Coordinates of C-alpha atoms in Angstrom, one line a residue:
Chain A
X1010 CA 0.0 0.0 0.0
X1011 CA 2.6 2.5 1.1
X1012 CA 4.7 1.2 -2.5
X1013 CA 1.2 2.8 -4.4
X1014 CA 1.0 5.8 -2.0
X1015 CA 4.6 6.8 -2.8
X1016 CA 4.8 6.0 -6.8
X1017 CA 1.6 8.3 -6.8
X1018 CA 3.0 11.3 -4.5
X1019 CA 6.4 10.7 -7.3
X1020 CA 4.4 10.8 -10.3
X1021 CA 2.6 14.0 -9.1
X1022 CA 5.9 16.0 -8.2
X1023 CA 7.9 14.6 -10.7
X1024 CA 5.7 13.6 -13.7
X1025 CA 7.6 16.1 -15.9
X1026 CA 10.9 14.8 -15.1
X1027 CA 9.3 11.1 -16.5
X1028 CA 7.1 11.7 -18.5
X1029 CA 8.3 14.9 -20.5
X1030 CA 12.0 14.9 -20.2
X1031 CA 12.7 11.3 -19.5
X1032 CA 10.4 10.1 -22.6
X1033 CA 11.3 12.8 -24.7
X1034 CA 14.8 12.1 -24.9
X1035 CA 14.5 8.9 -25.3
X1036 CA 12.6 9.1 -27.9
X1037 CA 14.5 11.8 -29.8
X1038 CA 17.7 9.9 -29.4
X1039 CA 15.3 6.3 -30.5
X1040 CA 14.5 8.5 -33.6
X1041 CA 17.9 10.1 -34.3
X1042 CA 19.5 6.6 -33.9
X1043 CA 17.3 5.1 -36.3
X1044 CA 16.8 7.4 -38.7
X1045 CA 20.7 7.7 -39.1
X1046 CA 21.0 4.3 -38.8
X1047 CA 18.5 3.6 -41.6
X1048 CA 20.4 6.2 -43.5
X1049 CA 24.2 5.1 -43.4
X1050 CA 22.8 1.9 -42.5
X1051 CA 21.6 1.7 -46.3
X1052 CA 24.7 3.3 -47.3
X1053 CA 26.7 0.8 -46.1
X1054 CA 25.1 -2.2 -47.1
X1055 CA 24.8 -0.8 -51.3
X1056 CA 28.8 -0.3 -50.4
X1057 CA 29.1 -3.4 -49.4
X1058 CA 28.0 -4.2 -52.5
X1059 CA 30.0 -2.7 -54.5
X1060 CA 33.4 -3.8 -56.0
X1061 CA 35.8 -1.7 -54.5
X1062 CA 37.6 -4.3 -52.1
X1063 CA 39.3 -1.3 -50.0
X1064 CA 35.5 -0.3 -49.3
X1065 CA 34.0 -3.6 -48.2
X1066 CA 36.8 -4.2 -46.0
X1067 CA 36.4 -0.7 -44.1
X1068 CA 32.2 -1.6 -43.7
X1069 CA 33.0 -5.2 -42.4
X1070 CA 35.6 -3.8 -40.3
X1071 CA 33.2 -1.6 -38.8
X1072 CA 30.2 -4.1 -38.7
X1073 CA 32.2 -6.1 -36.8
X1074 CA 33.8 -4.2 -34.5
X1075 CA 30.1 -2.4 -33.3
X1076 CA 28.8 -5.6 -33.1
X1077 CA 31.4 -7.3 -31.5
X1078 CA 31.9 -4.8 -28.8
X1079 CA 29.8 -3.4 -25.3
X1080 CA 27.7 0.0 -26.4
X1081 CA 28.6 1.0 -23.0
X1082 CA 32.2 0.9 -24.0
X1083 CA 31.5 2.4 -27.6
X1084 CA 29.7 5.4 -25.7
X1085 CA 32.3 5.9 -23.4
X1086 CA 35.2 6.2 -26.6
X1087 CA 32.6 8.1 -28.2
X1088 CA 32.2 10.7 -25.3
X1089 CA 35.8 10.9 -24.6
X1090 CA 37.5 10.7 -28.1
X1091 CA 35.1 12.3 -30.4
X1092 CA 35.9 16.0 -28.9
X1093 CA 39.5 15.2 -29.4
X1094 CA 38.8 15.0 -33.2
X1095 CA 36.2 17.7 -33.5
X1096 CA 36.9 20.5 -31.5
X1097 CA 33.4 21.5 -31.5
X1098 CA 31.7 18.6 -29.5
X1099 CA 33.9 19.3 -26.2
X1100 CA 32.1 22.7 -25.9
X1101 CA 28.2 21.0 -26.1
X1102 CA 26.7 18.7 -24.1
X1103 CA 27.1 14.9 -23.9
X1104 CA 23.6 14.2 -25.6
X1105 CA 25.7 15.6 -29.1
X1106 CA 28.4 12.9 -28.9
X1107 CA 25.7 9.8 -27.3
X1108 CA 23.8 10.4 -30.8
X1109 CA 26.9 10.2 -33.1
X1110 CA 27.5 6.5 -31.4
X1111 CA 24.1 5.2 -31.4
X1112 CA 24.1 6.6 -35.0
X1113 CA 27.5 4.6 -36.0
X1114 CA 26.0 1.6 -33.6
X1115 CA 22.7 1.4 -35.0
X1116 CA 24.6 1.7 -39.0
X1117 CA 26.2 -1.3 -38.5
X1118 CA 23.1 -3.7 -37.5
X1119 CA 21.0 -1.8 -40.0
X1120 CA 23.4 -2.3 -42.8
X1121 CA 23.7 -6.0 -41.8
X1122 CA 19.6 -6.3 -41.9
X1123 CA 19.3 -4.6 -45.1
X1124 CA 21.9 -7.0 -46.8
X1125 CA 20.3 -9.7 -45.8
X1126 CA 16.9 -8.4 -46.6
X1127 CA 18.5 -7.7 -50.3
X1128 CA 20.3 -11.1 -50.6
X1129 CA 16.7 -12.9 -49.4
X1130 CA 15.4 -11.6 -53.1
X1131 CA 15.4 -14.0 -55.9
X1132 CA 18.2 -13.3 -58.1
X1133 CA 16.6 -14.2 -60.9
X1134 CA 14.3 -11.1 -60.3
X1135 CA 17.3 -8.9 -60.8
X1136 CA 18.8 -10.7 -63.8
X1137 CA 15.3 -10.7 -65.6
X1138 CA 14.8 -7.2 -65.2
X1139 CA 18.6 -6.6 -66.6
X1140 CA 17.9 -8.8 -69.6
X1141 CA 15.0 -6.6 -70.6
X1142 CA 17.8 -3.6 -70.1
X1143 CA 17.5 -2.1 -67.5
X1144 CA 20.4 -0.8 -65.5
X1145 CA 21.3 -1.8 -62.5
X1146 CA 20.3 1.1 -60.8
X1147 CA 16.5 1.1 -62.1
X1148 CA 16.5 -3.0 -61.7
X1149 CA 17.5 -2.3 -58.0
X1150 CA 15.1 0.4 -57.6
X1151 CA 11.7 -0.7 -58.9
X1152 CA 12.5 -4.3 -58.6
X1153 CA 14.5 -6.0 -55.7
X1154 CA 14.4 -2.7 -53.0
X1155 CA 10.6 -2.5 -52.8
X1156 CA 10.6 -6.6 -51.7
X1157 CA 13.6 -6.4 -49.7
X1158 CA 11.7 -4.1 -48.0
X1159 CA 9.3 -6.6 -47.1
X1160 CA 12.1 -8.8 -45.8
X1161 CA 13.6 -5.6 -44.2
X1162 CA 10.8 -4.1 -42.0
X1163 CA 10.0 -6.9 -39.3
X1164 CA 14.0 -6.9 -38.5
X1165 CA 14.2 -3.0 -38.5
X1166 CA 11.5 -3.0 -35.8
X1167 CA 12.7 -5.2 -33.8
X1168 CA 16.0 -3.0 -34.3
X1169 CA 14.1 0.2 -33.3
X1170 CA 13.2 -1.0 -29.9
X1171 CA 16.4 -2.6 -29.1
X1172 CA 17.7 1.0 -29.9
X1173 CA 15.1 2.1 -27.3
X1174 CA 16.5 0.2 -25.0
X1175 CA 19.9 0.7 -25.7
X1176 CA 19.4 4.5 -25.0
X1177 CA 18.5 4.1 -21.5
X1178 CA 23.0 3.4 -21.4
X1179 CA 23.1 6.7 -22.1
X1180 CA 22.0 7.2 -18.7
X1181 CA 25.8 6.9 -17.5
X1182 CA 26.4 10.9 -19.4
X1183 CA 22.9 12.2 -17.9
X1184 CA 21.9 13.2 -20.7
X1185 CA 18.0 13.3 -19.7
X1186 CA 16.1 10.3 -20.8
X1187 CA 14.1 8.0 -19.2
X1188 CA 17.1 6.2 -17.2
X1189 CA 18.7 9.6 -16.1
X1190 CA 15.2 10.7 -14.7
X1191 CA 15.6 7.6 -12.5
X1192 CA 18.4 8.5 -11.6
X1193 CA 17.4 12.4 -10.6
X1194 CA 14.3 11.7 -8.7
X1195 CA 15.9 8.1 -6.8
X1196 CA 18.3 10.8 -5.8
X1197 CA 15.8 13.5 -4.5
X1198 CA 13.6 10.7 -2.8
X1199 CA 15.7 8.1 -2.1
X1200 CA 12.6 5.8 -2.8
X1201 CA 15.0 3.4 -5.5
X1202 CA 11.9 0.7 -6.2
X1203 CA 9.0 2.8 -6.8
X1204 CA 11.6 4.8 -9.3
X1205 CA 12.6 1.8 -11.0
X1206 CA 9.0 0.3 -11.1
X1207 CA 7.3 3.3 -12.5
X1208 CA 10.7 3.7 -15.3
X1209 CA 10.1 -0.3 -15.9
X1210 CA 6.7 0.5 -16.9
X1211 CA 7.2 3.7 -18.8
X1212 CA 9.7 1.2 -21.3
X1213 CA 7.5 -1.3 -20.8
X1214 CA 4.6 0.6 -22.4
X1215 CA 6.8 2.4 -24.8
X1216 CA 8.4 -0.7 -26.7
X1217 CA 4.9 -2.3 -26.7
X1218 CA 3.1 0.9 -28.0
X1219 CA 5.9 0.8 -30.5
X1220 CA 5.7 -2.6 -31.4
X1221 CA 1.9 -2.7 -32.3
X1222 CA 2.5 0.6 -34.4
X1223 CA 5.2 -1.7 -36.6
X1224 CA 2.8 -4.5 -37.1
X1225 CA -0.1 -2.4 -38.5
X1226 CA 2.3 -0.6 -40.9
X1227 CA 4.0 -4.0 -41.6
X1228 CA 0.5 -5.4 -42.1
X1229 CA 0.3 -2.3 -44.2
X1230 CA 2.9 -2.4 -46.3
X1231 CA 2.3 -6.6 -46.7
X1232 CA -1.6 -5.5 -48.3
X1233 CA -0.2 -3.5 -50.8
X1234 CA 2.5 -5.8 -52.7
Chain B
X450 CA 23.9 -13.8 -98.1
X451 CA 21.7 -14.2 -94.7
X452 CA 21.8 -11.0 -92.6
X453 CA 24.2 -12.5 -89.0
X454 CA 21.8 -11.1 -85.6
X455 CA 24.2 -13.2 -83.2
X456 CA 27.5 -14.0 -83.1
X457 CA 29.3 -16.2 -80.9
X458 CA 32.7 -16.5 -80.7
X459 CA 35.5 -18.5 -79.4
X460 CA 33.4 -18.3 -75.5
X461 CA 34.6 -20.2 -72.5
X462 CA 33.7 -19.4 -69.3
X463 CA 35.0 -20.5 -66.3
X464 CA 33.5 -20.9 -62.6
X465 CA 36.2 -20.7 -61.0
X466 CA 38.6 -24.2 -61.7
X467 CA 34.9 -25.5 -63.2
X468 CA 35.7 -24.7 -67.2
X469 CA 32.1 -24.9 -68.3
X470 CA 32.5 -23.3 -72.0
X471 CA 35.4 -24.5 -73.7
X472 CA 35.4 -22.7 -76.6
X473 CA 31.8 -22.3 -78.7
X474 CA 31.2 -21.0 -81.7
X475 CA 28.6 -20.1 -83.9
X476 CA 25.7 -17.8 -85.5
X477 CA 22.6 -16.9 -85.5
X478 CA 21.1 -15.6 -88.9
X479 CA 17.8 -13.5 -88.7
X480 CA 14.6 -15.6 -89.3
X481 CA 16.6 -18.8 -87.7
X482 CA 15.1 -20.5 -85.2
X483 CA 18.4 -22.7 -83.3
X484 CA 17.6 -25.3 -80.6
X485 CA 20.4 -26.4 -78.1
X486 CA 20.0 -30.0 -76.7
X487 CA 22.5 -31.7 -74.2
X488 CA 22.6 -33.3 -71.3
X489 CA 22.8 -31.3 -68.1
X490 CA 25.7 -29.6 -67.0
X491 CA 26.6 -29.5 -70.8
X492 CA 26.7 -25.9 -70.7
X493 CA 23.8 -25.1 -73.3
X494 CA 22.1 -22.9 -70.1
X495 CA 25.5 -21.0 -69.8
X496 CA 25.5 -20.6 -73.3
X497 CA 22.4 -19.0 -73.9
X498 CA 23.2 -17.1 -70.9
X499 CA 26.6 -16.0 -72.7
X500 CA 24.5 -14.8 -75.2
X501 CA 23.0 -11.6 -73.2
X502 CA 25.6 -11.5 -71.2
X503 CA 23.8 -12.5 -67.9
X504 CA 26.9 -15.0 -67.8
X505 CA 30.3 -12.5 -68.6
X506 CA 32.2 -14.8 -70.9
X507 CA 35.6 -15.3 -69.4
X508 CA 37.2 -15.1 -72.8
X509 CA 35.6 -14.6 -76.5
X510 CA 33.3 -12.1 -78.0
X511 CA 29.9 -11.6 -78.5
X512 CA 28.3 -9.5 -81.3
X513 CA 24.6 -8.5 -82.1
X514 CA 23.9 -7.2 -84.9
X515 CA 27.7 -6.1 -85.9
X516 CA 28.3 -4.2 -82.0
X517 CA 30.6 -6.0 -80.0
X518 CA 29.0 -6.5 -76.4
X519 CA 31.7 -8.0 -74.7
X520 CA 35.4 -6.6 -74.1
X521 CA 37.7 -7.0 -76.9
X522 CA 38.9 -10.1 -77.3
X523 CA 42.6 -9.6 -78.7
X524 CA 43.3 -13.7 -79.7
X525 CA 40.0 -13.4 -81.7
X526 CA 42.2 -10.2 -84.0
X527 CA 45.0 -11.2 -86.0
X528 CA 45.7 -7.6 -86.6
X529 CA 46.0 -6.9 -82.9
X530 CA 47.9 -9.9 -82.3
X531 CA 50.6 -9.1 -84.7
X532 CA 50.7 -5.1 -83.1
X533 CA 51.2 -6.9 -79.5
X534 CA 55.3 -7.0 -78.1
X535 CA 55.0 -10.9 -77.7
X536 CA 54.7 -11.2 -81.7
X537 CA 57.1 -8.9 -82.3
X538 CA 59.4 -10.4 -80.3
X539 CA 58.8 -13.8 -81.6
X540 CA 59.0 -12.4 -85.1
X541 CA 62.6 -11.4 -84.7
X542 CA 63.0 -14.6 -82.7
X543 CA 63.1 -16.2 -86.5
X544 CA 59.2 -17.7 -86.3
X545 CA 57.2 -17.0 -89.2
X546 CA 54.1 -14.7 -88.8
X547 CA 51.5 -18.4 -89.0
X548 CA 54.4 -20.0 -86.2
X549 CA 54.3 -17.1 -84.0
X550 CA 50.6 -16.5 -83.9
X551 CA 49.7 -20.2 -83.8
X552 CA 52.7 -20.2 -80.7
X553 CA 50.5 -16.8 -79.0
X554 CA 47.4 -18.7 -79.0
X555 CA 48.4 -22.3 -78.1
X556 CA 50.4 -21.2 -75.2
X557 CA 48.2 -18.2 -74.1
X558 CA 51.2 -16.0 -74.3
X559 CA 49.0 -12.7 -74.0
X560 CA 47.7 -14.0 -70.9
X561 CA 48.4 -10.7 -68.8
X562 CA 46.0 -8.9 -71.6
X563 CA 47.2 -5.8 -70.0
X564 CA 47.0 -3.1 -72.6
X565 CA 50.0 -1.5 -71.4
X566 CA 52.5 -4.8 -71.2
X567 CA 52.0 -5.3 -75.1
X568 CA 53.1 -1.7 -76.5
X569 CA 51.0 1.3 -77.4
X570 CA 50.6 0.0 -80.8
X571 CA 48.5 -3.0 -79.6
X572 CA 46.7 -0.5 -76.8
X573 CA 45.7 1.8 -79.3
X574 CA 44.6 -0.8 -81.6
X575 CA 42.6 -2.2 -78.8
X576 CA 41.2 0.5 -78.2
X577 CA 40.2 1.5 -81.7
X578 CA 38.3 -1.5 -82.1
X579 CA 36.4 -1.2 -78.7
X580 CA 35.7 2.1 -79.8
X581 CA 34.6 1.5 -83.2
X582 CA 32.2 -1.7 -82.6
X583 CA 31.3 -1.5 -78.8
X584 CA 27.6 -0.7 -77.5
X585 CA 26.5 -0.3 -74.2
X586 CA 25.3 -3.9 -72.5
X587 CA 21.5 -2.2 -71.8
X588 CA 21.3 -1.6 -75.5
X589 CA 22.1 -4.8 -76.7
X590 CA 20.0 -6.6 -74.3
X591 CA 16.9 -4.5 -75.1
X592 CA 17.0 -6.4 -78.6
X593 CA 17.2 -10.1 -77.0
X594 CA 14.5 -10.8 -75.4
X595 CA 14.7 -13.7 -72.4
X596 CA 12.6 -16.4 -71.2
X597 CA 13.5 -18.3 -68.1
X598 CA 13.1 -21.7 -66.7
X599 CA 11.6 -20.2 -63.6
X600 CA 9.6 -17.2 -64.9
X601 CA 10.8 -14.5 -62.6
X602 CA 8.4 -12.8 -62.9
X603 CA 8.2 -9.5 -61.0
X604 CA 6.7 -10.4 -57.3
X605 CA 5.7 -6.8 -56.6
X606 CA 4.2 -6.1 -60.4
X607 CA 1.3 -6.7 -61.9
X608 CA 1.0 -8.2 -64.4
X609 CA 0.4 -5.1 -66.6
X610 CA 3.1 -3.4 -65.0
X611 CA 5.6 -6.4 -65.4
X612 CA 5.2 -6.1 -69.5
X613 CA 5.0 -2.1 -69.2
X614 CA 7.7 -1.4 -66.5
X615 CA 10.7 -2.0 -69.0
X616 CA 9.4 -0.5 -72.1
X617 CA 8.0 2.9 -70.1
X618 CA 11.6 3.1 -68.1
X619 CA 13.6 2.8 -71.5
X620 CA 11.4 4.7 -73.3
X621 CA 11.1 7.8 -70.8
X622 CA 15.3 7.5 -70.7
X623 CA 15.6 7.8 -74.2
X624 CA 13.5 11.1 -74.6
X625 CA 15.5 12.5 -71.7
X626 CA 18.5 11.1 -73.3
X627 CA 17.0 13.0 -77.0
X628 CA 16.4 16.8 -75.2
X629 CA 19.6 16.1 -73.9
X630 CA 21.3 16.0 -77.2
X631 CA 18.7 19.1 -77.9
X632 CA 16.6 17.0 -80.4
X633 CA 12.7 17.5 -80.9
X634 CA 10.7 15.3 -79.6
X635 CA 7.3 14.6 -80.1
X636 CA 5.8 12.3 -77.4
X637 CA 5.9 13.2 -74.0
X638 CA 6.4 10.6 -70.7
X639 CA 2.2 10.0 -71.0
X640 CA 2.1 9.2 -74.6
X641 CA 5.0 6.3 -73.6
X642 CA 2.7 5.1 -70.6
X643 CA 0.1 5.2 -73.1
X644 CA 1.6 3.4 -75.8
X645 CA 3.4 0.9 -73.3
X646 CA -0.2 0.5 -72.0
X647 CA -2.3 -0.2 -75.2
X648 CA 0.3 -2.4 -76.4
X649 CA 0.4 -4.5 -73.1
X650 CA -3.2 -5.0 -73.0
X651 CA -2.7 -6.2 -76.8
X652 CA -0.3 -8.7 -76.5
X653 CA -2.2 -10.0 -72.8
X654 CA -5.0 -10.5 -75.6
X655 CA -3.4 -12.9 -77.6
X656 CA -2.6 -15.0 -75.1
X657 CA -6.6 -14.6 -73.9
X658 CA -5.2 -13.3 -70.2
X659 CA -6.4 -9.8 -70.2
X660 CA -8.6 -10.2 -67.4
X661 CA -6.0 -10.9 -65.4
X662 CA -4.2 -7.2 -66.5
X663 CA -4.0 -6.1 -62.5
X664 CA -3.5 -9.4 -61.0
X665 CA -0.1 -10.4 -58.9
X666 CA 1.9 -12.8 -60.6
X667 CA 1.7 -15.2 -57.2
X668 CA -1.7 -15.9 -58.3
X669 CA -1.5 -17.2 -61.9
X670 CA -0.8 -20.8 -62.9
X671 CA 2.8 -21.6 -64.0
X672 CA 1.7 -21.9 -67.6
X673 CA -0.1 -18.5 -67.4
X674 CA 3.4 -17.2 -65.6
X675 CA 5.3 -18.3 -68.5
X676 CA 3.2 -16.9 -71.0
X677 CA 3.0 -14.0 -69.8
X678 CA 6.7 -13.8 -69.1
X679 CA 7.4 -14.4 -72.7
X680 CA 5.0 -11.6 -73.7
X681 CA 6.5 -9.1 -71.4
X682 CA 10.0 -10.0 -73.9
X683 CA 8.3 -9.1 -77.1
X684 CA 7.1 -6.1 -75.5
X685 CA 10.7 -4.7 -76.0
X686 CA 10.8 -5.5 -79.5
X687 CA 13.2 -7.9 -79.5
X688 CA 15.2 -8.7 -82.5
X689 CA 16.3 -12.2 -81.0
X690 CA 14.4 -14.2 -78.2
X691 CA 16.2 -16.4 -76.1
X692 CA 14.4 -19.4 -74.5
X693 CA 16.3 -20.7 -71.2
X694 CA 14.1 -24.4 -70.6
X695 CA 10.9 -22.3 -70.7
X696 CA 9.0 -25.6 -70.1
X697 CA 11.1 -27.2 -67.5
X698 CA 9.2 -26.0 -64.6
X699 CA 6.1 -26.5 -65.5
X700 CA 3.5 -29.0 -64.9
X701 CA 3.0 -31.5 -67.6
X702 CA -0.2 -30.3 -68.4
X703 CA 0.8 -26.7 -68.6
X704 CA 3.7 -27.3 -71.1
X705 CA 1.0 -27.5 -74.1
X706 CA -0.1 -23.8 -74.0
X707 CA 3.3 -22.5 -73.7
X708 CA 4.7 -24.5 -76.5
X709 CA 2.0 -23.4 -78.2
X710 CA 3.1 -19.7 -78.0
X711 CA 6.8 -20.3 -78.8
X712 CA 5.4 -22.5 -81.5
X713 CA 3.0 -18.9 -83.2
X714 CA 6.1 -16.8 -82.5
X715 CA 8.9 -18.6 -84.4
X716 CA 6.6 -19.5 -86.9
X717 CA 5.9 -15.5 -87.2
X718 CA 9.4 -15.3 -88.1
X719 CA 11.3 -14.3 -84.6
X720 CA 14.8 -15.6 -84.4
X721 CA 15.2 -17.5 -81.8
X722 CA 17.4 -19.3 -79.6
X723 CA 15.9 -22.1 -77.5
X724 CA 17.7 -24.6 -75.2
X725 CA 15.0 -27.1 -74.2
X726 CA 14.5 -30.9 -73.4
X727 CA 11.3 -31.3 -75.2
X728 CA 12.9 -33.2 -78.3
X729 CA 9.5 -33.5 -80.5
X730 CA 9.1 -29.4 -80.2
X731 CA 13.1 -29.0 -81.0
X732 CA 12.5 -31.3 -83.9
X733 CA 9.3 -29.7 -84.8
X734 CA 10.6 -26.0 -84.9
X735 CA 14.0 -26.0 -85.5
X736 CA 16.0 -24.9 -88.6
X737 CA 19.2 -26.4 -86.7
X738 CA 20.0 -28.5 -83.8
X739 CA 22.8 -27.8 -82.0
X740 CA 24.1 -30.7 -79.4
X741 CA 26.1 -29.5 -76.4
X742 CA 28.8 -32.2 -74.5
X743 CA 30.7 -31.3 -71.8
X744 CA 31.5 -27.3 -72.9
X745 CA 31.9 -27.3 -76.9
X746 CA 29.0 -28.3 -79.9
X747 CA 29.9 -31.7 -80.3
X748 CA 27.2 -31.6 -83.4
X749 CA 25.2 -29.3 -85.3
X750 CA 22.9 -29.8 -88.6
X751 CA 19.4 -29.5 -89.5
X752 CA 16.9 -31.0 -87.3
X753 CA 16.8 -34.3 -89.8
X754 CA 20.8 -34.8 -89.7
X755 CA 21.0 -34.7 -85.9
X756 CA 17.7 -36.5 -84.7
X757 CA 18.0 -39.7 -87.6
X758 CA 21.9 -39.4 -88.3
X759 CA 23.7 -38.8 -85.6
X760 CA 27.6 -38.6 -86.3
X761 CA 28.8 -38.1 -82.8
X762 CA 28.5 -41.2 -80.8
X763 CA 27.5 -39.2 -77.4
X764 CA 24.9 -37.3 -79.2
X765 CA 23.7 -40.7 -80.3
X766 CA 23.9 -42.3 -76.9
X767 CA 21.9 -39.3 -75.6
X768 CA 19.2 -39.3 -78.4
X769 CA 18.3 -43.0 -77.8
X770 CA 17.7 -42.2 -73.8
X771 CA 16.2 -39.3 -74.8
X772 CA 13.5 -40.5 -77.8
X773 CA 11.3 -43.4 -77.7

């Protein structure tokens, strides 16, 4: 009973801390990592592609060095080392140098889900649309992109909420989501499980919302083709 | 003297240490309708494949229609062998110009096939001739039109927009390609759509499948798949159709109505190539047989010589399995 009382007296002094700051950022640094990871994620998998050797060894590299290492430990080199090549970053706050790694982190399992996705289409699709003459570039467009994408999406959702809850490592530079409001209000209350609980449950209900908005636009997207 | 659309020359390709192609040779004249039999792993699949380059030859040339579509091929050019250092040197070396270029080719002297290693005589030469006779892959390929053993069909298409999608993408490149080069043009991008349309719908009619204009291609029947696969070729014009086992997939009772297609189009007059396994069809349609053993044409005659007088004794070992 007293656990209820005190989340409820929390949540009414500190509901913006949660539910404005702490969700907020996680969601803008969710977004930025994904968006940038869908980006140079797709980047990196049409390089891997490509024949210059030099170019697919730097993508593996990287692939495997993101995937084969802690993001707690990528944030930390990122934090510390990333000012020391651009000047800049020292001078703003963490949050600037958090995103570049989630960015870099995120790039490497996108790329590896869209190369996949590409490989999974028949390759006849790609050589019958090249022996009516078309290009690579328009067979790759109109022809094996649009159903890769089918293969694509399910993984990329499931890679959007693992970015969700990779953010909440971010935590360790305060940079103000969910995690770091934990972190704020455990420390003004001292009340450590009802903090945790009502953070558990704000994830909780954030990957779930999340994941039900994926389906229906997978369902979406599955109609139309 | 019978207009050449294809020519083969001298191919082999390699897989790697697999030598698949050892050296095949041969024509296709306009009007001719040429049928490859073999067994498989014979290499008549990576022959016809040769042919549009879906398979890069690893040495030879192929021509359509007088353009060169592979890379020069400098064993296949006296001239350019006798410009190269290697001749040259074998030349002063006392051979006489049949010794030395007989030597070249037997011992695959110009192996490097670096440009650079032979002189700038042979360079220049090389490049001359690549200049002079090359086209673009996409343009050669847009006048050979292919037929595979398993469709491929475009999943995401319709099946309107599977026959339309190649001619409207060409067609709206070439009149950007046209103002480019500051010519007049008189269509605009919706008279192609239009025309790609109208002619679509056509050629769905003669194969009686218009209704089935804005279906997916997951829900037609194989033989429907094939047929309209091979429509959504001719809807490029093609000077040359190539036929890849179009029946091979299908189920027995579906092979009739595409047979019965290729059958109206070669008898229309379409060159065509066509490797198959259906031996009363290649007997039935063929001006010449071509038999394929283990990476060269072991033989090659009208439909009559090969079928009831065989020469070679493995195209007669495979004929006998092969026919009742």
């Amino acid at each position: 009973m007293v656990f209820v009382m005190n989340i409820v007296k929390i949540m009414t002094k500190y509901w913006k801390v949660f539910l404005l700051q702490g969700i907020g950022y996680t969601l803008l640094l969710s977004i930025i990592a994904v968006a940038g990871g869908a980006f140079f994620g797709s980047l990196m998998a049409l390089a891997k592609r490509s024949r210059l050797k030099i170019l697919k060894f730097i993508i593996n590299a990287i692939v495997a060095v993101v995937r084969g290492t802690p993001v707690l430990l990528q944030l930390y080199i990122g934090v510390f080392v990333f000012p020391l090549i651009i000047p800049k970053l020292s001078s703003l706050p963490y949050i600037y140098s958090v995103s570049i790694v989630l960015i870099i982190n995120s790039s490497a399992y996108v790329s590896e889900i869209i190369r996949s996705g590409i490989e999974a289409v028949d390759i006849g699709q790609m050589e019958a649309a090249r022996s009516l003459g078309l290009t690579q570039k328009t067979a790759m467009l109109s022809i094996v992109l649009p159903q890769a994408i089918k293969n694509i999406l399910p993984a990329l959702g499931n890679e959007f909420i693992m970015v969700v809850k990779e953010t909440s490592l971010a935590s360790t530079f305060f940079v103000g989501e969910l995690m770091t409001a934990y972190l704020k209000v455990k420390g003004n209350t001292y009340l450590t499980m009802e903090c945790l609980f009502i953070v558990g449950v704000l994830y909780f209900a954030l990957t779930y919302i999340l994941s039900k908005i994926l389906k229906a636009w997978e369902g979406r997207m599955k109609a139309r083709a | 003297m019978p207009e050449v659309m294809l020519d083969i020359k001298n191919i082999y390709k390699n897989f790697g240490d697999l030598h698949v192609l050892k050296g095949v040779s041969t024509t296709v004249e306009k009007g001719e309708v040429v049928v490859i039999i073999g067994v498989s792993g014979s290499g008549k699949s990576t022959l016809l494949r040769c042919m549009n380059l879906l398979e890069e030859p690893t040495y030879g040339e192929v021509w359509m229609e007088g353009k060169l579509m592979t890379p020069v091929d400098p064993y296949l050019h006296f001239d350019v062998l006798r410009t190269s250092k290697t001749y040259k040197g074998l030349v002063a070396g006392g051979l006489s110009d049949e010794e030395a270029i007989h030597k070249i080719k037997d011992e695959d002297l110009l192996k490097e096939k670096h440009p650079k290693t032979e002189g700038p005589e042979y360079a220049a030469l090389m490049k001359k001739i690549y200049g002079d006779y090359h086209i673009d892959i996409n343009l050669g390929r847009q006048k050979m039109g292919m037929v595979f053993q398993n469709f491929n069909l475009f999943n995401n298409k319709t099946v309107k927009e599977n026959i339309t999608l190649a001619p409207v993408k060409i067609g709206k490149q070439r009149l950007k390609d046209a103002k480019k080069r500051g010519e007049t043009v008189t269509k605009t991008a919706v008279d192609i759509e239009k025309e790609a349309n109208e002619k679509a719908m056509k050629l769905l009619e003669r194969i009686g499948l218009q209704d089935k204009a804005d279906a997916y291609p997951s829900t037609l029947s194989g033989g429907q798949r094939q047929r309209v696969a091979i429509i959504r070729a001719l809807a490029m014009e093609p000077d040359v159709m190539l036929f890849d086992e179009p029946t091979s997939a299908l189920d027995p009772e579906m092979v009739g109505e595409v047979l019965d297609l290729i059958r109206d189009l070669v008898k229309s007059g379409m060159t065509s190539v066509i490797v198959t396994h259906e031996m009363g069809f290649a007997k039935e349609v063929a001006d010449r047989v071509i038999f394929m053993h283990d990476g060269v044409i072991a033989e090659e005659g009208t439909p009559e010589e090969v079928f009831n007088n065989p020469k070679n004794p493995r195209c007669k070992d495979f004929l006998s399995k092969v026919l009742y």
